[in-house]
Short mmCIF file of C-alpha atoms in Angstrom, two decimals:
data_model
loop_
_atom_site.label_atom_id
_atom_site.label_comp_id
_atom_site.label_asym_id
_atom_site.label_seq_id
_atom_site.Cartn_x
_atom_site.Cartn_y
_atom_site.Cartn_z
CA MET I 179 -1.94 -11.03 14.67
CA ILE I 180 1.11 -8.76 14.38
CA ARG I 181 2.39 -9.79 17.79
CA LEU I 182 1.84 -13.46 17.02
CA ASP I 183 3.67 -13.13 13.70
CA LEU I 184 6.66 -11.51 15.39
CA VAL I 185 6.86 -14.19 18.08
CA THR I 186 6.59 -16.90 15.43
CA ALA I 187 9.24 -15.20 13.29
CA GLU I 188 11.61 -14.94 16.26
CA ARG I 189 11.28 -18.64 17.02
CA ARG I 190 11.71 -19.62 13.41
CA SER I 191 14.80 -17.46 13.03
CA GLN I 192 16.65 -19.86 15.33
CA PHE I 193 16.57 -22.64 12.75
CA PHE I 194 15.01 -21.11 9.64
CA THR I 195 16.80 -20.72 6.30
CA TRP I 196 15.69 -18.68 3.30
CA GLU I 197 17.58 -20.93 0.88
CA PRO I 198 14.46 -22.70 -0.53
CA PHE I 199 12.88 -19.31 -1.13
CA ARG I 200 15.99 -17.95 -2.85
CA LYS I 201 16.16 -21.00 -5.10
CA GLU I 202 12.54 -20.47 -6.07
CA GLU I 203 13.17 -16.84 -7.06
CA THR I 204 13.90 -15.91 -10.66
CA ALA I 205 15.69 -12.58 -11.07
CA LEU I 206 14.48 -10.84 -14.23
CA VAL I 207 17.35 -8.35 -14.27
CA ASP I 208 21.05 -8.97 -13.70
CA LEU I 209 21.98 -7.30 -10.41
CA PRO I 210 25.43 -6.29 -9.17
CA VAL I 211 26.84 -8.73 -6.63
CA GLY I 212 27.76 -7.44 -3.18
CA GLY I 213 28.04 -3.72 -2.59
CA SER I 214 29.16 -1.27 0.08
CA LEU I 215 27.17 -0.51 3.24
CA PRO I 216 25.08 -3.24 4.89
CA TRP I 217 21.62 -1.85 4.09
CA ALA I 218 18.33 -3.55 5.04
CA LEU I 219 15.29 -2.89 2.86
CA LEU I 220 12.48 -3.73 5.28
CA TYR I 221 8.87 -4.46 4.40
CA PRO I 222 6.98 -4.86 7.71
CA SER I 223 4.67 -7.61 6.52
CA SER I 224 5.05 -11.15 5.24
CA TYR I 225 7.35 -12.22 2.40
CA LYS I 226 4.23 -13.21 0.46
CA VAL I 227 2.80 -9.69 0.63
CA GLY I 228 6.06 -7.79 0.33
CA MET I 229 7.20 -9.63 -2.79
CA SER I 230 3.94 -8.57 -4.42
CA ASN I 231 4.76 -4.89 -3.89
CA LEU I 232 6.35 -3.25 -6.92
CA GLY I 233 7.76 -0.41 -4.84
CA LEU I 234 9.97 -2.87 -2.96
CA HIS I 235 11.26 -4.26 -6.28
CA TYR I 236 12.01 -0.77 -7.60
CA ILE I 237 13.91 0.46 -4.54
CA PHE I 238 15.96 -2.73 -4.21
CA PHE I 239 16.86 -2.41 -7.90
CA GLY I 240 17.84 1.25 -7.39
CA LEU I 241 19.98 0.50 -4.33
CA LYS I 242 21.86 -2.26 -6.15
CA GLN I 243 22.40 0.02 -9.14
CA ASN I 244 23.99 2.51 -6.77
CA GLY I 245 26.40 -0.10 -5.43
CA ILE I 246 24.65 -0.72 -2.13
CA GLY I 247 24.80 -4.10 -0.40
CA ALA I 248 21.02 -4.22 0.01
CA GLU I 249 19.23 -7.17 1.60
CA ARG I 250 15.49 -7.73 2.01
CA VAL I 251 13.85 -8.17 5.41
CA PHE I 252 10.25 -9.21 6.04
CA LEU I 253 8.13 -9.87 9.10
CA SER I 254 7.54 -13.54 8.33
CA PRO I 255 8.13 -16.43 7.90
CA SER I 256 11.41 -15.16 9.39
CA SER I 257 12.78 -11.71 10.19
CA LEU I 258 16.29 -12.69 9.12
CA SER I 259 17.33 -11.03 5.86
CA VAL I 260 16.42 -13.04 2.78
CA ASP I 261 19.68 -12.45 0.94
CA GLY I 262 22.24 -12.92 3.71
CA GLU I 263 20.24 -14.36 6.64
CA ARG I 264 21.37 -11.62 9.00
CA HIS I 265 19.57 -10.02 11.92
CA LEU I 266 18.13 -6.56 11.40
CA ARG I 267 20.35 -5.17 14.16
CA ASP I 268 23.43 -6.10 12.11
CA PHE I 269 22.67 -3.48 9.43
CA ALA I 270 24.09 0.03 9.52
CA VAL I 271 21.15 1.39 7.51
CA ILE I 272 17.50 0.32 7.57
CA THR I 273 14.95 1.74 5.16
CA ALA I 274 11.37 0.59 5.60
CA SER I 275 8.58 0.74 3.05
CA VAL I 276 5.40 1.42 5.03
CA ALA I 277 2.15 1.07 3.11
CA TYR I 278 -0.51 0.95 5.84
CA GLU I 279 -1.04 2.31 9.33
CA VAL I 280 -0.95 -1.15 10.91
CA ASP I 281 2.54 -1.60 9.44
CA VAL I 282 3.80 1.21 11.70
CA VAL I 283 3.05 -0.89 14.78
CA ALA I 284 4.65 -3.96 13.22
CA LEU I 285 7.76 -1.95 12.32
CA MET I 286 8.20 -0.64 15.86
CA ARG I 287 7.73 -4.04 17.43
CA LEU I 288 10.30 -5.57 15.12
CA LEU I 289 12.83 -2.83 15.89
CA SER I 290 12.21 -3.27 19.62
CA ARG I 291 12.65 -7.01 19.41
CA GLU I 292 15.98 -6.46 17.66
CA LYS I 293 17.07 -4.15 20.52
CA ILE I 294 17.18 -1.17 18.17
CA PRO I 295 16.17 2.11 19.88
CA LEU I 296 12.93 3.43 18.41
CA SER I 297 13.67 7.15 18.54
CA TRP I 298 16.10 8.86 16.20
CA ASP I 299 17.74 10.78 19.06
CA GLU I 300 18.34 7.64 21.13
CA ARG I 301 19.88 5.83 18.15
CA ALA I 302 22.14 8.83 17.58
CA LYS I 303 23.36 8.69 21.18
CA VAL I 304 24.29 5.00 21.03
CA GLY I 305 25.45 4.83 17.41
CA GLY I 306 22.46 2.73 16.32
CA PRO I 307 21.35 2.13 12.74
CA ILE I 308 20.15 4.92 10.50
CA VAL I 309 16.42 4.40 9.91
CA GLY I 310 14.68 5.86 6.86
CA ILE I 311 11.03 5.58 5.86
CA GLY I 312 9.31 5.51 2.49
CA GLY I 313 6.15 3.95 1.09
CA ALA I 314 2.52 4.88 0.55
CA LEU I 315 1.91 6.23 4.06
CA THR I 316 4.50 8.99 3.60
CA TYR I 317 2.37 10.54 0.86
CA ILE I 318 -0.47 10.99 3.35
CA ASN I 319 0.96 11.76 6.81
CA PRO I 320 4.71 11.52 7.44
CA LEU I 321 4.23 13.03 10.93
CA ILE I 322 3.58 9.51 12.19
CA PHE I 323 7.36 9.05 11.96
CA SER I 324 8.32 12.31 13.72
CA GLY I 325 9.90 10.43 16.63
CA LEU I 326 11.13 7.35 14.77
CA ALA I 327 12.84 8.21 11.50
CA ASP I 328 16.18 9.78 10.70
CA PHE I 329 14.55 10.77 7.43
CA VAL I 330 11.27 10.29 5.58
CA VAL I 331 11.08 10.30 1.78
CA LEU I 332 7.93 12.11 0.65
CA GLY I 333 6.33 10.62 -2.46
CA ASP I 334 7.94 8.42 -5.10
CA GLY I 335 11.10 6.93 -3.63
CA GLU I 336 12.95 6.88 -6.94
CA VAL I 337 13.09 10.69 -6.97
CA ALA I 338 15.20 10.95 -3.81
CA LEU I 339 17.08 7.65 -3.93
CA ARG I 340 20.43 8.91 -5.24
CA ALA I 341 20.43 11.85 -2.82
CA VAL I 342 19.78 9.49 0.09
CA VAL I 343 22.56 7.09 -0.92
CA LYS I 344 25.03 9.95 -1.38
CA ALA I 345 24.18 11.54 1.97
CA VAL I 346 24.34 8.23 3.85
CA ARG I 347 27.72 7.34 2.36
CA GLU I 348 29.22 10.71 3.24
CA ALA I 349 27.82 10.65 6.77
CA MET I 350 29.03 7.10 7.37
CA SER I 351 32.51 7.95 6.10
CA CYS I 352 32.97 10.71 8.67
CA GLY I 353 30.81 9.19 11.43
CA ARG I 354 28.54 12.24 11.68
CA ARG I 355 24.81 11.62 11.80
CA ASP I 356 24.15 15.36 12.13
CA LYS I 357 25.72 15.80 8.68
CA LEU I 358 23.25 13.24 7.29
CA TRP I 359 20.36 15.15 8.84
CA ALA I 360 21.63 18.50 7.57
CA ASP I 361 22.28 17.27 4.02
CA LEU I 362 18.97 15.46 3.62
CA SER I 363 16.97 18.31 5.18
CA GLU I 364 17.84 20.41 2.12
CA HIS I 365 16.16 17.99 -0.28
CA PRO I 366 12.71 19.26 -1.33
CA SER I 367 11.10 15.82 -0.88
CA ILE I 368 12.70 14.63 2.37
CA TYR I 369 11.42 15.31 5.87
CA VAL I 370 14.11 15.13 8.60
CA PRO I 371 12.51 15.15 12.07
CA ALA I 372 15.75 16.11 13.85
CA VAL I 373 15.87 19.33 11.81
CA HIS I 374 12.26 20.03 10.85
CA ASN I 375 10.24 19.18 13.98
CA VAL I 376 11.12 22.36 15.82
CA LEU I 377 10.36 24.45 12.73
CA ILE I 378 6.96 22.80 12.27
CA GLU I 379 6.12 23.45 15.93
CA LYS I 380 6.91 27.14 15.36
CA GLY I 381 4.59 27.16 12.37
CA GLU I 382 7.33 27.95 9.85
CA GLU I 383 6.55 27.07 6.25
CA LEU I 384 9.04 24.44 5.02
CA GLY I 385 7.75 24.16 1.46
CA LYS I 386 8.37 20.43 1.11
CA VAL I 387 6.77 18.66 -1.84
CA ARG I 388 6.04 15.05 -2.67
CA GLY I 389 8.41 13.74 -5.32
CA TYR I 390 6.73 12.35 -8.43
CA CYS I 391 8.33 10.42 -11.28
CA SER I 392 7.11 12.17 -14.42
CA ASN I 393 8.19 9.59 -17.02
CA LEU I 394 7.27 6.04 -16.03
CA GLY I 395 8.80 4.70 -19.23
CA ASP I 396 12.27 5.47 -17.87
CA LEU I 397 11.78 3.24 -14.79
CA LEU I 398 12.17 -0.50 -14.39
CA GLY I 399 8.42 -0.75 -14.88
CA HIS I 400 7.99 -4.39 -13.88
CA SER I 401 8.82 -7.03 -11.26
CA LEU I 402 12.44 -7.64 -10.34
CA TRP I 403 11.73 -11.23 -9.30
CA LEU I 404 9.28 -14.03 -10.01
CA THR I 405 8.39 -16.42 -7.20
CA SER I 406 5.55 -18.81 -6.51
CA HIS I 407 5.61 -17.65 -2.87
CA ALA I 408 4.25 -14.18 -3.73
CA THR I 409 0.54 -13.40 -3.30
CA PHE I 410 -0.11 -13.69 -7.03
CA GLY I 411 2.29 -16.55 -7.68
CA ARG I 412 4.75 -16.32 -10.57
CA THR I 413 3.04 -13.25 -11.97
CA LEU I 414 4.96 -10.64 -13.94
CA LEU I 415 3.78 -7.37 -12.41
CA VAL I 416 3.78 -4.51 -14.92
CA GLU I 417 3.04 -0.93 -13.94
CA LEU I 418 0.74 0.96 -16.32
CA GLN I 419 -0.12 4.09 -14.37
CA ARG I 420 0.43 6.12 -11.21
CA GLY I 421 -1.90 8.77 -9.84
CA CYS I 422 -5.54 9.23 -10.73
CA ALA I 423 -7.64 11.87 -12.49
CA ARG I 424 -10.84 10.90 -10.69
CA ARG I 425 -12.07 12.86 -7.67
CA CYS I 426 -13.58 10.30 -5.30
CA PRO I 427 -13.90 12.32 -2.04
CA TYR I 428 -12.80 9.51 0.28
CA CYS I 429 -9.70 8.47 -1.69
CA THR I 430 -6.13 9.63 -1.06
CA ILE I 431 -4.81 8.71 -4.54
CA PRO I 432 -5.93 11.84 -6.49
CA ALA I 433 -5.01 14.16 -3.61
CA CYS I 434 -1.67 12.65 -2.57
CA PHE I 435 -0.23 10.49 -5.34
CA GLY I 436 -0.01 13.03 -8.14
CA ARG I 437 -1.62 13.51 -11.51
CA ASP I 438 -2.14 10.40 -13.60
CA ARG I 439 1.05 9.37 -15.39
CA LYS I 440 1.12 6.43 -17.78
CA GLN I 441 3.82 4.13 -19.08
CA PRO I 442 3.81 4.31 -22.93
CA ILE I 443 2.13 1.32 -24.55
CA GLU I 444 5.05 0.52 -26.85
CA VAL I 445 7.42 0.51 -23.87
CA VAL I 446 5.08 -1.81 -21.97
CA LYS I 447 4.77 -4.21 -24.89
CA GLY I 448 8.50 -4.20 -25.48
CA LYS I 449 9.30 -5.06 -21.87
CA ILE I 450 6.75 -7.88 -21.73
CA GLU I 451 7.85 -9.40 -25.03
CA THR I 452 11.53 -9.28 -24.08
CA LEU I 453 10.89 -10.92 -20.72
CA GLN I 454 8.64 -13.60 -22.18
CA HIS I 455 11.42 -14.70 -24.53
CA ARG I 456 13.74 -15.24 -21.55
CA PHE I 457 11.49 -16.34 -18.68
CA SER I 458 8.40 -18.35 -17.89
CA PHE I 459 5.64 -16.73 -15.85
CA ASP I 460 2.06 -17.66 -15.03
CA GLN I 461 0.43 -14.41 -16.03
CA VAL I 462 0.88 -10.65 -16.34
CA GLY I 463 -0.51 -8.52 -13.53
CA LEU I 464 -1.46 -5.01 -14.65
CA VAL I 465 -0.74 -2.54 -11.83
CA THR I 466 -2.73 0.68 -11.97
CA PRO I 467 -5.20 2.55 -9.72
CA GLU I 468 -7.90 1.82 -12.30
CA ALA I 469 -7.27 -0.51 -15.23
CA SER I 470 -9.86 0.97 -17.57
CA ASP I 471 -8.27 4.43 -17.25
CA TYR I 472 -5.27 3.20 -19.22
CA PRO I 473 -6.11 4.40 -22.75
CA HIS I 474 -4.38 1.53 -24.55
CA LEU I 475 -5.86 -1.29 -22.48
CA ASP I 476 -7.69 -2.98 -25.35
CA SER I 477 -4.56 -2.99 -27.48
CA LEU I 478 -2.55 -4.41 -24.58
CA LEU I 479 -5.09 -7.18 -23.96
CA ASP I 480 -4.96 -8.14 -27.65
CA PHE I 481 -1.17 -8.20 -27.45
CA LEU I 482 -1.18 -10.42 -24.35
CA GLU I 483 -3.66 -12.76 -25.99
CA GLU I 484 -1.34 -13.12 -28.98
CA LEU I 485 1.49 -14.01 -26.57
CA ASN I 486 -0.82 -16.49 -24.82
CA CYS I 487 -0.34 -14.66 -21.51
CA GLY I 488 -2.96 -14.73 -18.78
CA VAL I 489 -3.99 -11.42 -17.20
CA SER I 490 -4.88 -10.14 -13.75
CA PHE I 491 -5.86 -6.60 -12.74
CA ALA I 492 -4.87 -4.71 -9.60
CA SER I 493 -8.10 -2.69 -9.69
CA LEU I 494 -11.35 -2.87 -11.63
CA ARG I 495 -14.18 -0.35 -11.72
CA LEU I 496 -17.69 -1.71 -12.15
CA ASP I 497 -19.03 0.90 -14.54
CA THR I 498 -16.11 0.49 -16.95
CA LEU I 499 -15.71 -3.28 -16.83
CA THR I 500 -16.03 -4.77 -20.32
CA PRO I 501 -16.60 -8.31 -21.63
CA LYS I 502 -13.13 -8.19 -23.13
CA MET I 503 -11.54 -7.53 -19.74
CA VAL I 504 -13.53 -10.34 -18.14
CA ARG I 505 -12.64 -12.77 -20.93
CA ALA I 506 -8.97 -11.96 -20.42
CA LEU I 507 -9.29 -12.82 -16.73
CA VAL I 508 -11.14 -16.06 -17.37
CA ALA I 509 -8.71 -17.11 -20.11
CA GLY I 510 -5.95 -16.85 -17.51
CA GLY I 511 -7.78 -19.28 -15.24
CA ARG I 512 -9.36 -16.77 -12.88
CA ARG I 513 -13.01 -17.43 -12.02
CA GLY I 514 -13.37 -14.84 -9.27
CA LEU I 515 -13.91 -11.11 -9.72
CA THR I 516 -13.15 -8.37 -7.17
CA VAL I 517 -14.94 -5.02 -7.47
CA ALA I 518 -16.05 -2.22 -5.14
CA PRO I 519 -19.67 -1.00 -5.19
CA GLU I 520 -18.74 0.70 -1.86
CA CYS I 521 -22.35 1.04 -0.66
CA GLY I 522 -25.81 -0.41 -1.23
CA SER I 523 -27.78 2.66 -2.31
CA ASP I 524 -27.50 4.62 -5.54
CA ALA I 525 -27.66 8.08 -3.97
CA LEU I 526 -24.90 7.38 -1.45
CA ARG I 527 -22.72 5.82 -4.16
CA TYR I 528 -23.12 8.91 -6.34
CA SER I 529 -21.83 11.04 -3.45
CA LEU I 530 -18.69 8.86 -3.40
CA GLY I 531 -17.86 9.81 -6.98
CA LYS I 532 -19.14 6.53 -8.38
CA PRO I 533 -22.16 7.52 -10.50
CA PHE I 534 -23.54 4.09 -11.30
CA SER I 535 -26.65 2.38 -10.04
CA ASN I 536 -27.40 -0.96 -8.41
CA GLU I 537 -28.94 -1.93 -11.71
CA THR I 538 -25.59 -1.32 -13.40
CA VAL I 539 -23.83 -3.40 -10.73
CA ILE I 540 -26.19 -6.33 -11.27
CA LYS I 541 -26.09 -6.06 -15.06
CA THR I 542 -22.28 -5.92 -15.12
CA LEU I 543 -21.89 -8.93 -12.83
CA ARG I 544 -24.44 -10.86 -14.86
CA MET I 545 -22.28 -10.16 -17.91
CA ALA I 546 -19.22 -11.39 -15.99
CA ALA I 547 -21.06 -14.59 -15.08
CA ASP I 548 -21.95 -15.14 -18.73
CA GLU I 549 -18.24 -14.86 -19.55
CA GLY I 550 -17.30 -17.56 -17.04
CA VAL I 551 -16.90 -15.81 -13.68
CA ARG I 552 -18.27 -17.90 -10.79
CA SER I 553 -17.76 -15.72 -7.72
CA ALA I 554 -17.60 -12.04 -6.82
CA LYS I 555 -15.87 -10.34 -3.92
CA LEU I 556 -17.53 -6.99 -3.28
CA TYR I 557 -15.96 -4.23 -1.17
CA PHE I 558 -18.24 -2.00 0.89
CA MET I 559 -17.80 0.69 3.54
CA VAL I 560 -20.11 1.54 6.43
CA GLY I 561 -20.04 4.74 8.47
CA LEU I 562 -19.92 6.96 5.37
CA PRO I 563 -20.96 10.63 5.55
CA GLY I 564 -24.73 10.87 5.10
CA GLU I 565 -25.24 7.14 5.58
CA ARG I 566 -28.52 5.95 7.13
CA ASP I 567 -29.46 2.54 8.45
CA GLU I 568 -31.48 2.03 5.28
CA ASP I 569 -28.29 2.37 3.24
CA VAL I 570 -26.63 -0.38 5.27
CA LEU I 571 -29.64 -2.66 4.82
CA GLN I 572 -29.52 -2.12 1.06
CA ILE I 573 -26.10 -3.80 0.99
CA ALA I 574 -27.85 -7.04 1.94
CA ASP I 575 -30.53 -6.46 -0.71
CA LEU I 576 -27.90 -5.83 -3.38
CA ALA I 577 -25.94 -8.96 -2.41
CA ARG I 578 -29.05 -11.13 -2.76
CA SER I 579 -29.92 -9.56 -6.11
CA ILE I 580 -26.44 -10.29 -7.44
CA ARG I 581 -26.59 -13.86 -6.18
CA ASP I 582 -30.01 -14.52 -7.67
CA SER I 583 -29.65 -12.60 -10.94
CA ALA I 584 -26.02 -13.32 -11.81
CA ARG I 585 -25.94 -16.72 -10.07
CA LEU I 586 -22.64 -15.92 -8.43
CA LYS I 587 -21.22 -16.83 -5.06
CA VAL I 588 -20.88 -13.53 -3.24
CA VAL I 589 -18.43 -12.43 -0.57
CA LEU I 590 -18.98 -9.05 1.08
CA ALA I 591 -15.79 -7.41 2.40
CA VAL I 592 -17.10 -4.69 4.69
CA ASN I 593 -14.86 -2.09 6.34
CA ILE I 594 -15.42 0.94 8.54
CA PHE I 595 -14.94 4.25 6.75
CA VAL I 596 -11.86 6.13 7.99
CA PRO I 597 -11.56 9.77 6.83
CA LYS I 598 -8.06 10.57 5.57
CA PRO I 599 -5.98 13.76 5.50
CA HIS I 600 -5.97 15.80 2.26
CA THR I 601 -9.21 14.28 0.92
CA PRO I 602 -12.47 16.23 0.40
CA TRP I 603 -13.95 14.12 3.20
CA SER I 604 -11.06 14.76 5.59
CA LYS I 605 -13.40 16.63 7.95
CA ALA I 606 -16.04 13.89 7.95
CA PRO I 607 -16.63 12.22 11.32
CA PHE I 608 -15.21 8.85 12.25
CA TRP I 609 -18.07 7.09 13.98
CA GLY I 610 -15.90 5.06 16.33
CA GLN I 611 -15.94 1.48 17.50
CA ARG I 612 -19.39 1.32 19.08
CA GLU I 613 -21.26 2.80 16.12
CA GLY I 614 -19.13 0.92 13.62
CA ARG I 615 -19.89 -2.35 15.38
CA ARG I 616 -23.61 -1.51 15.46
CA ARG I 617 -23.71 -0.97 11.70
CA LEU I 618 -21.87 -4.21 11.01
CA VAL I 619 -24.29 -6.09 13.26
CA LEU I 620 -27.20 -4.41 11.46
CA LEU I 621 -25.90 -5.73 8.13
CA LYS I 622 -25.38 -9.26 9.43
CA LYS I 623 -28.90 -9.32 10.91
CA ALA I 624 -30.30 -8.21 7.56
CA LEU I 625 -28.68 -11.23 5.91
CA ARG I 626 -30.08 -13.74 8.37
CA GLY I 627 -32.62 -16.16 7.00
CA ASP I 628 -31.49 -15.77 3.40
CA SER I 629 -27.70 -15.77 3.30
CA ARG I 630 -27.21 -18.84 1.12
CA GLY I 631 -24.24 -18.27 -1.16
CA ILE I 632 -23.30 -15.01 0.60
CA GLY I 633 -20.32 -14.67 2.91
CA VAL I 634 -19.28 -11.66 4.99
CA ARG I 635 -15.74 -10.65 5.90
CA GLU I 636 -15.78 -7.63 8.15
CA GLY I 637 -12.89 -5.33 8.94
CA GLY I 638 -12.11 -5.04 12.63
CA VAL I 639 -13.60 -2.06 14.41
CA LYS I 640 -10.60 -1.84 16.77
CA GLU I 641 -8.25 -1.90 13.79
CA ALA I 642 -10.26 0.92 12.17
CA ALA I 643 -9.94 3.00 15.35
CA VAL I 644 -6.16 2.46 15.40
CA GLU I 645 -5.97 3.35 11.71
CA TYR I 646 -7.87 6.59 12.36
CA ARG I 647 -5.56 7.56 15.21
CA LEU I 648 -2.41 6.85 13.24
CA THR I 649 -3.51 8.43 9.98
CA TRP I 650 -4.26 11.68 11.86
CA ALA I 651 -1.13 11.64 14.05
CA ARG I 652 0.29 15.04 14.96
CA LEU I 653 4.00 15.66 15.37
CA GLN I 654 3.78 15.14 19.14
CA ASP I 655 1.68 12.03 18.61
CA GLY I 656 4.44 10.55 16.48
CA ILE I 657 6.97 11.27 19.23
CA SER I 658 4.65 9.76 21.85
CA LEU I 659 4.09 6.73 19.65
CA THR I 660 7.82 6.08 19.55
CA ALA I 661 8.19 6.58 23.30
CA LYS I 662 5.38 4.17 24.19
CA GLY I 663 5.85 1.71 21.35
CA GLN I 664 2.10 1.50 20.79
CA PRO I 665 -0.77 3.66 19.48
CA PHE I 666 -1.29 6.72 21.66
CA ASP I 667 -4.36 7.60 23.71
CA GLY I 668 -5.93 10.95 24.42
CA PHE I 669 -7.52 13.72 22.40
CA LEU I 670 -7.10 13.63 18.64
CA ASP I 671 -6.81 17.09 17.07
CA THR I 672 -7.29 16.74 13.32
CA LYS I 673 -7.12 20.52 12.85
CA GLU I 674 -3.65 20.57 14.40
CA THR I 675 -2.58 17.70 12.15
CA THR I 676 -3.81 19.64 9.11
CA ARG I 677 -1.93 22.75 10.25
CA GLU I 678 1.31 20.84 10.78
CA LEU I 679 1.05 19.05 7.45
CA SER I 680 0.47 22.41 5.80
CA ALA I 681 3.56 23.82 7.52
CA LEU I 682 5.55 20.89 6.18
CA GLY I 683 4.23 21.70 2.72
CA LEU I 684 1.70 18.92 2.26
CA SER I 685 -1.54 20.86 2.02
CA TRP I 686 -4.45 19.45 0.08
CA LYS I 687 -4.50 20.49 -3.58
CA LEU I 688 -6.43 19.05 -6.50
#
């Protein structure tokens, strides 16, 4: 799919124009025009997905505030820049926001297609663009970029943004990339492979830390643009919270993304009210790891109802879902609900840090149906630690019970469990493609004969294997990845990855 998208984007770039997309965009904040340094802000996925990512909005806003001539670049429908319709190779600086492991492959293929050397040392030799990396993946394992990046921002990008802009400007003015590396290597939340790789290999402790914004109220806090071409349409995205206080053993958010920090309710209300007076949007999307963890949610829902604003949630937890939350969704025209039971048996779910029963799942979804919901998308994982075949079969039983009791159309989104660095389950086994495929087949067989009203969307087992390899990349794996331009083969040493991440400073702490 990635390769096909890139080929399609290349062909379209010959005659494509972003003008209809730009006309459709509504900027919610006045931005400086122009700016120094041709700087590409790259999101290695589609425009539709990238424009639904608040991090992209925030960093573009920050670059423009700092006088940078930033332009957005996406994978599709064209890889020309949105704002100036330029090729990626025409930019002196490229910073990519990488959220998922699969995006690493897409990023490298796009750079290769643009004739941009993948490795930082090769780009230095030929005077190629400076390439920086940020995004969710850098919180978890920045070693993936050990051979690719001139620098990697660890954690919240806003923390290091001014330092990056300053260092890039000074290095560009004197034409010395080594000065850029040296200056940025001193920042506590920036990893510079050209400087730090050799120190990590020696086992030296670098003491790097992920940068975290402590006061969300001081940030932009909402979308920079509205567009009907985004995943959620003309939705005003509003950030309520970062980080998480829960301790789900499979999840990277509590281990890597910092303590829970919340945007003050009065600040949130003020921003929404001000924007509603000036602009028209379809609904307000509440962005948070878990909506019900925001302590002022009920007050906010009342406020949005008074403004006659529809609501959507980035994440909902089954055991804290209330009729009021469901009514807010339905009032905004949404008849589908997305939740994550994760597994089909109570005991296994409790081990995941989700202490609610199948009975609670069914009861909650029956309540949602009574409030007007007509379909439910349910996320599950297979290949979990301690999972038996009986646990997989119980997913089918639970799906039928929800269908029959709540009278909902049910879609099961089933993925292979991939253990992640820094999490309590980091040492859990990854069962691999053959066993993952067997468990998916087992589930589909269990649904045969009585699957009316139940659909299954399974995650690819090959994609899960690639994700596992990339998420556990060692420093040398990252260098090999850049050299080959594709996921590496050979032995995967998760203990070595853990040691190297610890040397960098990113050990697991809760």
